[in-house]
Short mmCIF file of C-alpha atoms in Angstrom, two decimals:
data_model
loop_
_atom_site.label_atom_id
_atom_site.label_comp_id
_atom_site.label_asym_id
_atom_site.label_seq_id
_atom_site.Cartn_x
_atom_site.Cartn_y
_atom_site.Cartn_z
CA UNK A 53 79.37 60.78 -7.94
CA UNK A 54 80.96 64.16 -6.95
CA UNK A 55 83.97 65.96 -8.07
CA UNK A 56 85.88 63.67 -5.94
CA UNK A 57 84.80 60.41 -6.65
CA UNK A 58 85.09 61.18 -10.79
CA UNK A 59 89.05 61.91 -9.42
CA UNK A 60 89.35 58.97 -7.60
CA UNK A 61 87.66 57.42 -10.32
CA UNK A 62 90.41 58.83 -12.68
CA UNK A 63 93.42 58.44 -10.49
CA UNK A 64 92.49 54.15 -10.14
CA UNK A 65 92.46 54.12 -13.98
CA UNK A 66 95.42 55.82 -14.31
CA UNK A 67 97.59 53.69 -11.64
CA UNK A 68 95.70 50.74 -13.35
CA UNK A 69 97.60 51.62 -16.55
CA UNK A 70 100.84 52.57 -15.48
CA UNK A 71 101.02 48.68 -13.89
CA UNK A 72 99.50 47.23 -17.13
CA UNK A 73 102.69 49.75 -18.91
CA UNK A 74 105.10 48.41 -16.40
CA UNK A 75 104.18 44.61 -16.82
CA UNK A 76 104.37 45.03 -20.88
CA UNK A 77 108.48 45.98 -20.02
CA UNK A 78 109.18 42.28 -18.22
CA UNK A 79 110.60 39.46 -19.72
CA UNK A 80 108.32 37.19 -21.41
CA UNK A 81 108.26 33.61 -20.74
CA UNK A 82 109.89 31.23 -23.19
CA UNK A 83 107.29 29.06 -25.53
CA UNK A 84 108.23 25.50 -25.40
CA UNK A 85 107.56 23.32 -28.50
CA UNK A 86 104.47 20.84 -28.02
CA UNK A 87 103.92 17.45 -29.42
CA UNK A 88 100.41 18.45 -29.92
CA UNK A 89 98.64 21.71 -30.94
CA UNK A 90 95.11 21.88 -29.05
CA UNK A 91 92.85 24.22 -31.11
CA UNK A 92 89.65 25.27 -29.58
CA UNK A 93 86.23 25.78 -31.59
CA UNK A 94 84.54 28.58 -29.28
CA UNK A 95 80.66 29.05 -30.45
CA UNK A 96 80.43 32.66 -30.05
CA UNK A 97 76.15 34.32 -30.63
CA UNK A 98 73.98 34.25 -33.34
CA UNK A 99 75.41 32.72 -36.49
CA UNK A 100 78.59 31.82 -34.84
CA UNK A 101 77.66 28.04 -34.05
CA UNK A 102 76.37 27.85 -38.02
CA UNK A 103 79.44 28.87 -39.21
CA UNK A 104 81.78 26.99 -36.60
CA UNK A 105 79.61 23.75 -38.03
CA UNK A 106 81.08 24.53 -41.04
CA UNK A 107 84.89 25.47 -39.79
CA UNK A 108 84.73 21.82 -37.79
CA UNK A 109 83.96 19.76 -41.09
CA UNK A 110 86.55 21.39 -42.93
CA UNK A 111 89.21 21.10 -40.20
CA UNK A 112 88.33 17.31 -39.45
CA UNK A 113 88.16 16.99 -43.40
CA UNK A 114 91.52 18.57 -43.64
CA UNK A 115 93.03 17.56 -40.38
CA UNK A 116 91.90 13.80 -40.28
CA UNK A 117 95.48 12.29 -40.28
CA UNK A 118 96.95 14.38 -37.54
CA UNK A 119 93.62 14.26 -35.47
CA UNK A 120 93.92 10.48 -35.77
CA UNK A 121 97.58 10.53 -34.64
CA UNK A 122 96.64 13.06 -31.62
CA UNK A 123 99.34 15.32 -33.40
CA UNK A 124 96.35 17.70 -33.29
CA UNK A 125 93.25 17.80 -30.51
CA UNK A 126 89.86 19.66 -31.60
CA UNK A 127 88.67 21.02 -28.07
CA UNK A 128 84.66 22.27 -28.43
CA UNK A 129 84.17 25.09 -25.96
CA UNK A 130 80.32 26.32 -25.99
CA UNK A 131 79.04 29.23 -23.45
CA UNK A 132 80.30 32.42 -25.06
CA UNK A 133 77.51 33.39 -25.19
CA UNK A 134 75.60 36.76 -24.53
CA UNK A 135 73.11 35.12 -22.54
CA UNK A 136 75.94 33.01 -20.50
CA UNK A 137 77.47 36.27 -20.38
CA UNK A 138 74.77 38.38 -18.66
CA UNK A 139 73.56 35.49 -16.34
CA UNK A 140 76.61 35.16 -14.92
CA UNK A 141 77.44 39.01 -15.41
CA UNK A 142 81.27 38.42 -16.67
CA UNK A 143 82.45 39.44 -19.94
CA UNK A 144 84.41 35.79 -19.80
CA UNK A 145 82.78 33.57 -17.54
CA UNK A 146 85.26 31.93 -15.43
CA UNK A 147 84.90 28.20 -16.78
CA UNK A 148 84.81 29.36 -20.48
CA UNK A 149 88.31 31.38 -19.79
CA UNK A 150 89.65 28.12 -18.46
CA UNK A 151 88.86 26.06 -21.36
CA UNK A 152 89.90 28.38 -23.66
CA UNK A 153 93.29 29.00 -21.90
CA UNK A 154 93.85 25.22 -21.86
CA UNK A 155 94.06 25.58 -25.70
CA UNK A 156 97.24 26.89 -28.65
CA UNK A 157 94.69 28.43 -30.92
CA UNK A 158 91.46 29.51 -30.62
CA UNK A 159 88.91 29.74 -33.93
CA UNK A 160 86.00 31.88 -32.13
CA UNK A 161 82.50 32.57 -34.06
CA UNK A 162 81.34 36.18 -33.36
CA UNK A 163 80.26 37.15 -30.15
CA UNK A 164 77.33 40.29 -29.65
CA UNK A 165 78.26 42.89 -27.19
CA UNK A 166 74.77 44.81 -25.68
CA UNK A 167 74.74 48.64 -26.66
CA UNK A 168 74.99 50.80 -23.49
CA UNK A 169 75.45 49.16 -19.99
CA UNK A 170 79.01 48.42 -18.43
CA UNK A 171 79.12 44.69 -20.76
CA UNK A 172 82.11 44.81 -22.15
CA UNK A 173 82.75 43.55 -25.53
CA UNK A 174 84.15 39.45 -25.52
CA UNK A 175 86.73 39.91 -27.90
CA UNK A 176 88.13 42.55 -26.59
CA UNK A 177 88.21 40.91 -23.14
CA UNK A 178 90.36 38.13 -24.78
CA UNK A 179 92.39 40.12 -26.14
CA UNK A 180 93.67 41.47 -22.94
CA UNK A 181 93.67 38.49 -21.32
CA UNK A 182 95.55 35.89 -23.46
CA UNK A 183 97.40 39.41 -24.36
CA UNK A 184 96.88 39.15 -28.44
CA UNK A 185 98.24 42.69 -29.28
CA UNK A 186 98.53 42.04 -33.11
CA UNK A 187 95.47 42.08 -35.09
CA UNK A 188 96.74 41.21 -38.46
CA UNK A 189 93.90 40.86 -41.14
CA UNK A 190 95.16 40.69 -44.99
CA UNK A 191 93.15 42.25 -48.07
CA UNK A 192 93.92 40.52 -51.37
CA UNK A 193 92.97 41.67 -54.81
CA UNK A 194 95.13 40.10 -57.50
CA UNK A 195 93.19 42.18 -60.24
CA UNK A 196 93.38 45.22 -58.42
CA UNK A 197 96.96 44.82 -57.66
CA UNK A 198 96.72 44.68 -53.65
CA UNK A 199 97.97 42.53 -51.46
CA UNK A 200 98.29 44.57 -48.38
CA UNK A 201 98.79 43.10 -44.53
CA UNK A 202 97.36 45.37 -41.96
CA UNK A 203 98.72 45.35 -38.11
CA UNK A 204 96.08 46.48 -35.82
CA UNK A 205 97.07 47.23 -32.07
CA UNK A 206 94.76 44.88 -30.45
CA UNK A 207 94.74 45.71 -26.60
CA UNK A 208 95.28 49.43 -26.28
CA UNK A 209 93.88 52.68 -28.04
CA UNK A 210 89.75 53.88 -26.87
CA UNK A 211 89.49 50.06 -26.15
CA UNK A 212 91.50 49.13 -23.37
CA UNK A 213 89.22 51.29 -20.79
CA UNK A 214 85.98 51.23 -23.43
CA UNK A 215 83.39 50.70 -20.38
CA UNK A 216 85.03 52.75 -17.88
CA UNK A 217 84.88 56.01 -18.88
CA UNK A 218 83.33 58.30 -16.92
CA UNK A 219 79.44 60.29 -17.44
CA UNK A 220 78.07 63.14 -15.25
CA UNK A 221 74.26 62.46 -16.35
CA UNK A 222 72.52 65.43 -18.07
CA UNK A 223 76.28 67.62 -18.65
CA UNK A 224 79.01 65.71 -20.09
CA UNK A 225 80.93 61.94 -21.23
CA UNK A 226 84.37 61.40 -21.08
CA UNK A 227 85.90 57.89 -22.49
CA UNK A 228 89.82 57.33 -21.97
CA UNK A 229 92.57 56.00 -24.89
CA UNK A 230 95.58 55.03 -23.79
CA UNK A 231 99.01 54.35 -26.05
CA UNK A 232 102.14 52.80 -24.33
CA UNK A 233 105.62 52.68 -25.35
CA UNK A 234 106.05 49.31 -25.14
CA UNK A 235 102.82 48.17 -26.44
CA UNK A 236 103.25 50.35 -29.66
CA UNK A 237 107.10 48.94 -30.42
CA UNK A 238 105.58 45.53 -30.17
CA UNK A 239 103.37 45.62 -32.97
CA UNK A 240 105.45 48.20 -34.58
CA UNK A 241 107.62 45.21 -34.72
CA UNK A 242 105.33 42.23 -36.15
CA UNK A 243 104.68 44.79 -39.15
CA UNK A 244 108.21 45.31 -39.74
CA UNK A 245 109.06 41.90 -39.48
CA UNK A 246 106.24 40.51 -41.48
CA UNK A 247 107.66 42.60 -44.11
CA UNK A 248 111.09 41.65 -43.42
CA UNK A 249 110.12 38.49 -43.83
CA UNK A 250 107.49 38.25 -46.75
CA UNK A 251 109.46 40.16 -49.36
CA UNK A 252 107.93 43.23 -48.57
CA UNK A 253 109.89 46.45 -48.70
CA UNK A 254 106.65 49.26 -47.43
CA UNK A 255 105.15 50.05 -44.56
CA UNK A 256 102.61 52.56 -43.75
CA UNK A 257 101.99 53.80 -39.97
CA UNK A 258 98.25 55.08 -39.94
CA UNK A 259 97.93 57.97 -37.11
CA UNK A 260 95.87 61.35 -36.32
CA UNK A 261 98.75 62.44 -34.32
CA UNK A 262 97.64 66.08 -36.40
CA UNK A 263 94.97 65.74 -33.33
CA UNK A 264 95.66 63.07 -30.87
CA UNK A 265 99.00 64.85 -30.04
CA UNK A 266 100.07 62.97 -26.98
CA UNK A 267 98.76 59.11 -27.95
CA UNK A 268 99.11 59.45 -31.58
CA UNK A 269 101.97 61.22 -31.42
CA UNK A 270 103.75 58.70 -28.87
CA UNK A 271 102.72 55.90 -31.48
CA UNK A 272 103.85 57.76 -34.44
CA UNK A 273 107.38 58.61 -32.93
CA UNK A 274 107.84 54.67 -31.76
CA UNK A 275 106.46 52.87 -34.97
CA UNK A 276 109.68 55.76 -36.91
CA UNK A 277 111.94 54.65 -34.09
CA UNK A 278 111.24 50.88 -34.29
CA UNK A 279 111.66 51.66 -38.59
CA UNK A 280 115.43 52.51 -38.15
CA UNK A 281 116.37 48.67 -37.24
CA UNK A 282 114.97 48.33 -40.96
CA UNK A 283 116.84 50.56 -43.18
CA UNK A 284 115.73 48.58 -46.54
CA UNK A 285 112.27 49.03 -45.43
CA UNK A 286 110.67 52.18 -46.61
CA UNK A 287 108.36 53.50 -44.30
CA UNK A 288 105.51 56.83 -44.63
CA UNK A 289 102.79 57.69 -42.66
CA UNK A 290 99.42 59.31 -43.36
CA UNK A 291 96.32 60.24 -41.10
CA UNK A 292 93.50 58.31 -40.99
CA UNK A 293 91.23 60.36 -43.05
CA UNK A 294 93.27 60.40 -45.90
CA UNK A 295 94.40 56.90 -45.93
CA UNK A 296 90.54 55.80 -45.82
CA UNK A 297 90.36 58.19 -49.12
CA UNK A 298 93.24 55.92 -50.81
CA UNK A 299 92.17 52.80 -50.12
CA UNK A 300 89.35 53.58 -52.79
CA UNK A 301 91.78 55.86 -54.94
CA UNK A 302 92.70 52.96 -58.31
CA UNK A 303 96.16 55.28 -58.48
CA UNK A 304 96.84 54.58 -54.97
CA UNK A 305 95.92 51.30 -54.08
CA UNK A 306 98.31 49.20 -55.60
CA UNK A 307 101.63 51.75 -53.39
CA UNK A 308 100.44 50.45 -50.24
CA UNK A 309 102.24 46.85 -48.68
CA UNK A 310 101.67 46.74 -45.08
CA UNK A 311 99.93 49.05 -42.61
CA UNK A 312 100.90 49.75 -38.78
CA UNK A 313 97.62 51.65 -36.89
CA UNK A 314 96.51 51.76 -33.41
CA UNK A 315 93.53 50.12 -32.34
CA UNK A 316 90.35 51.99 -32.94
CA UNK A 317 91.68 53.23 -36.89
CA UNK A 318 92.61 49.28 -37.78
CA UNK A 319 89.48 48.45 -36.51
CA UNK A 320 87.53 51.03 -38.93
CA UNK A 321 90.49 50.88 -42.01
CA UNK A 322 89.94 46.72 -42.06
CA UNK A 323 86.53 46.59 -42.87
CA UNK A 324 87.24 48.95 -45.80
CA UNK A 325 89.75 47.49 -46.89
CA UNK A 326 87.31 44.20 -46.71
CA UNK A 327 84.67 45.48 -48.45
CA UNK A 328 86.88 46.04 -51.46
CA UNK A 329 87.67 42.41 -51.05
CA UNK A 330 84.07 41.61 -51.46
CA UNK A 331 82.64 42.15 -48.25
CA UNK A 332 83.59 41.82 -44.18
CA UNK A 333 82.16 37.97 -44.74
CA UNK A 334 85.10 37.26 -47.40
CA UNK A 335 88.40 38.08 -44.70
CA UNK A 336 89.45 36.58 -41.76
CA UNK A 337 91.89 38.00 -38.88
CA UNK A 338 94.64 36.59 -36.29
CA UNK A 339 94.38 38.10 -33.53
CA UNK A 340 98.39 36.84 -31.97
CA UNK A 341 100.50 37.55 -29.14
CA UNK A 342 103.99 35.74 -27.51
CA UNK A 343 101.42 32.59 -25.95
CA UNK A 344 98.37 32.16 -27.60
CA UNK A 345 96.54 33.27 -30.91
CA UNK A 346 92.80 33.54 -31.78
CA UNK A 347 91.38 33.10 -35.25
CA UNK A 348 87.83 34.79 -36.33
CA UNK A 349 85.78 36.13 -39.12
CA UNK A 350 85.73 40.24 -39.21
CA UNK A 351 81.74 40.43 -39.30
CA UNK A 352 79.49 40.51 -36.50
CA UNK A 353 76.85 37.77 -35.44
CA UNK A 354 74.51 39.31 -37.92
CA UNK A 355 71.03 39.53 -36.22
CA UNK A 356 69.66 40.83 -39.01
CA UNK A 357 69.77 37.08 -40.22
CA UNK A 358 67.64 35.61 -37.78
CA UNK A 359 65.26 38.77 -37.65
CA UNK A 360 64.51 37.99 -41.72
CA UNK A 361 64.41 34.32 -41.00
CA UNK A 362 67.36 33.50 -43.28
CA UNK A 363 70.35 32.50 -40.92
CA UNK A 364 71.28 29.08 -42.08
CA UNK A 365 72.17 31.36 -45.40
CA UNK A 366 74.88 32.61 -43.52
CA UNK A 367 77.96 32.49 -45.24
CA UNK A 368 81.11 30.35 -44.18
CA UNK A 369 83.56 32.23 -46.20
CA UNK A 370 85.12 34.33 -43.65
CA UNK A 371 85.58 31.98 -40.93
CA UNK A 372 87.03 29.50 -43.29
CA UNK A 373 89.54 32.06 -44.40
CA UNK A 374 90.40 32.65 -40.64
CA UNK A 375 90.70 28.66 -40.49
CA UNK A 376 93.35 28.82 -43.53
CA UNK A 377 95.48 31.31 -41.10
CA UNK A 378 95.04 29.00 -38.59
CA UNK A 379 96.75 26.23 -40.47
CA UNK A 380 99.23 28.22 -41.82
CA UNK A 381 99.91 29.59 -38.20
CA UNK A 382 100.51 26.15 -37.33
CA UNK A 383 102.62 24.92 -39.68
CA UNK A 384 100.36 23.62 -42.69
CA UNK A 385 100.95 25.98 -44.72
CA UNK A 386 100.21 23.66 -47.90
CA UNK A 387 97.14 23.03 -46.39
CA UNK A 388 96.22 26.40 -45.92
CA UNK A 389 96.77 27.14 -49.39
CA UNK A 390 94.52 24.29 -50.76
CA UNK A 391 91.59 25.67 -48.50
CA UNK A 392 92.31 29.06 -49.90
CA UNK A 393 92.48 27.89 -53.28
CA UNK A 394 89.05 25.83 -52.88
CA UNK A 395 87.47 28.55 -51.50
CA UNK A 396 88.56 30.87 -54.47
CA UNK A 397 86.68 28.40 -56.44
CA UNK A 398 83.77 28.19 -54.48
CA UNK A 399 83.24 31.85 -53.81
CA UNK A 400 83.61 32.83 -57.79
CA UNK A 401 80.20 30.44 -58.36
CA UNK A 402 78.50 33.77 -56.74
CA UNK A 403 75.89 31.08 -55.44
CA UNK A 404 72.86 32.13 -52.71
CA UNK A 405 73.24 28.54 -50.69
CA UNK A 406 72.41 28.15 -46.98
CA UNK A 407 76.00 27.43 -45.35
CA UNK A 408 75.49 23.68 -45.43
CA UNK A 409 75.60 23.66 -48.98
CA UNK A 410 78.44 26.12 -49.10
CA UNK A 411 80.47 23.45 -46.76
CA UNK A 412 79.97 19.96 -48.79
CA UNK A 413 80.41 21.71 -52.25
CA UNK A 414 84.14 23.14 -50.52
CA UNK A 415 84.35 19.59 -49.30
CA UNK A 416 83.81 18.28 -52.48
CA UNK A 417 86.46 21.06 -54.12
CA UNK A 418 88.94 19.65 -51.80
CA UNK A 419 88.46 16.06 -52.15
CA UNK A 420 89.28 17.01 -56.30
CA UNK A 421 91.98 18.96 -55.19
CA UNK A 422 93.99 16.96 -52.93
#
């Protein structure tokens, strides 16, 4: 490219964005109530089909009644899957997006993205297309003291435009991060009302707006503006950096409730805050907007696995918590509680089992427990 074609380049992005800003401003449609919730198993790479084995038996387990009754449908959707994905050179190949649009809630293994190359990553794809803009992944630690609820802007941030930034070979990179005013009071507002609504009276917004002046700053000023329709609700901020310092601080950890952070920071923050938990395989996320919402673990489709030979160790756990925010997104909230509960139980046996085990010893939990 020339000097021209970078600008045109540029200028196409930028009018791209101002329509996607313009579009977040309209009037969503209204939700109508359903006789039967459709929730769709997608397969995702690598250990994403062991674990969704596991999800299914626990679901069908769990769900038998209401399957039974067609109250609830179990919709299979295979073909996310990196080598789907480069034959047919789409991010979402056309007949997967169908099938998954056809469902209410999605429970989605993990899907690879390639290094390099203009492949852009599947969940953030679907993110922007079923337009899930809250991330929400909670971190609980009773003997620690935390219980925190983190709100991740899911669609904007360095990821809405992540493979179409712009590189003059041999002098320069440029990538693009975009914050609107309308996506930022939306999930500005699911943190405020979570807390509203959960008994919480704190919430953190999580910026570098020291540095990122204009798109930090824009989502700084919004998430205090959105804060004054709370007034019992205190509300402080802190820069990334430092917040990342006092998630590990014991004299800090037990101040924090809920966290508000753009997209790139909540993805970085949540594995932390994970890892304190026990590990990215121990937490599950929502990922939930005004039509649809997707459930998943928080790790990757762990390679490394198959490369030492020991993939069918793969751990359930964090899919199985996503499941237990699927049910509770859904309305079973007991339900969701007992598959918490039982996996409490399992996960405190510490036990190096190959994820088939880990499922019919849960299984077997449950059956005591119900």
């Amino acid at each position: 490219m020339n000097k021209e074609q970078y600008i045109n380049h540029f200028e196409n992005l930028l009018d791209e964005q101002i329509k996607r800003a313009e579009k977040l401003s309209e009037n969503k449609k209204e939700i109508q109530n359903k006789d039967k919730t459709v929730i769709g198993l997608v397969d995702g790479d690598g250990i994403g089909p062991i674990i969704l084995e596991s999800a299914k038996s626990v679901i069908n387990f769990l769900l038998k009644d209401e399957i039974d009754s067609n109250k609830i449908e179990i919709k299979e959707i295979n073909g996310l899957t990196i080598e789907n994905r480069m034959k047919t050179g789409k991010t979402l190949p056309d007949d997967i997006l169908e099938k998954i649009k056809s469902c209410d809630v999605l429970l989605k293994g993990p899907t690879t993205t390639p290094k390099g190359g203009t492949m852009e990553s599947a969940n953030v794809a679907l993110r922007r297309e079923l337009d899930l803009y809250a991330n929400i992944r909670p971190v609980k630690i009773p003997e620690k003291d935390i219980d925190w609820a983190f709100f991740r802007e899911n669609t904007e941030g360095e990821y809405v435009l992540g493979s179409k930034g712009i590189e003059i070979p041999g002098l320069l990179s440029m990538d693009f991060k975009v914050i609107t005013v309308e996506g930022t009071k939306r999930i500005a507002k699911s943190a405020f009302e979570y807390a509203k609504n959960n008994g919480k009276n704190h919430v953190t917004i999580v910026t570098k707006a020291n540095i990122m002046k204009k798109t930090d700053g824009l989502f700084s000023d919004i998430c205090h503006k959105v804060a004054k329709d709370y007034p019992d609700i205190e509300v402080d901020e802190y820069y990334v950096d430092i917040i990342s310092a006092h998630l590990i601080d014991p004299q800090m950890q037990s101040k924090f409730q809920v966290f508000v952070l753009p997209n790139l920071y909540g993805d970085i923050i949540t594995d932390e805050a994970a890892q304190l938990q026990g590990g990215v395989s121990t937490a599950g996320s929502i990922n939930a907007g005004d039509e649809y919402a997707m459930f998943e673990a928080i790790h990757g489709s762990a390679p490394r696995l198959f490369e030492e030979g020991i993939q069918d160790y793969a751990s359930p756990a964090s899919i199985l918590r996503a499941l237990a925010l699927l049910l509770s997104h859904i309305g079973f909230y007991d339900k969701s509680k007992i598959l918490n509960s039982a996996l409490d139980k399992q996960l405190s046996k510490n036990e190096n089992i190959k994820c088939t085990q880990f499922t019919e010893n849960l299984i077997n939990i449950l059956k005591e427990g119900i």
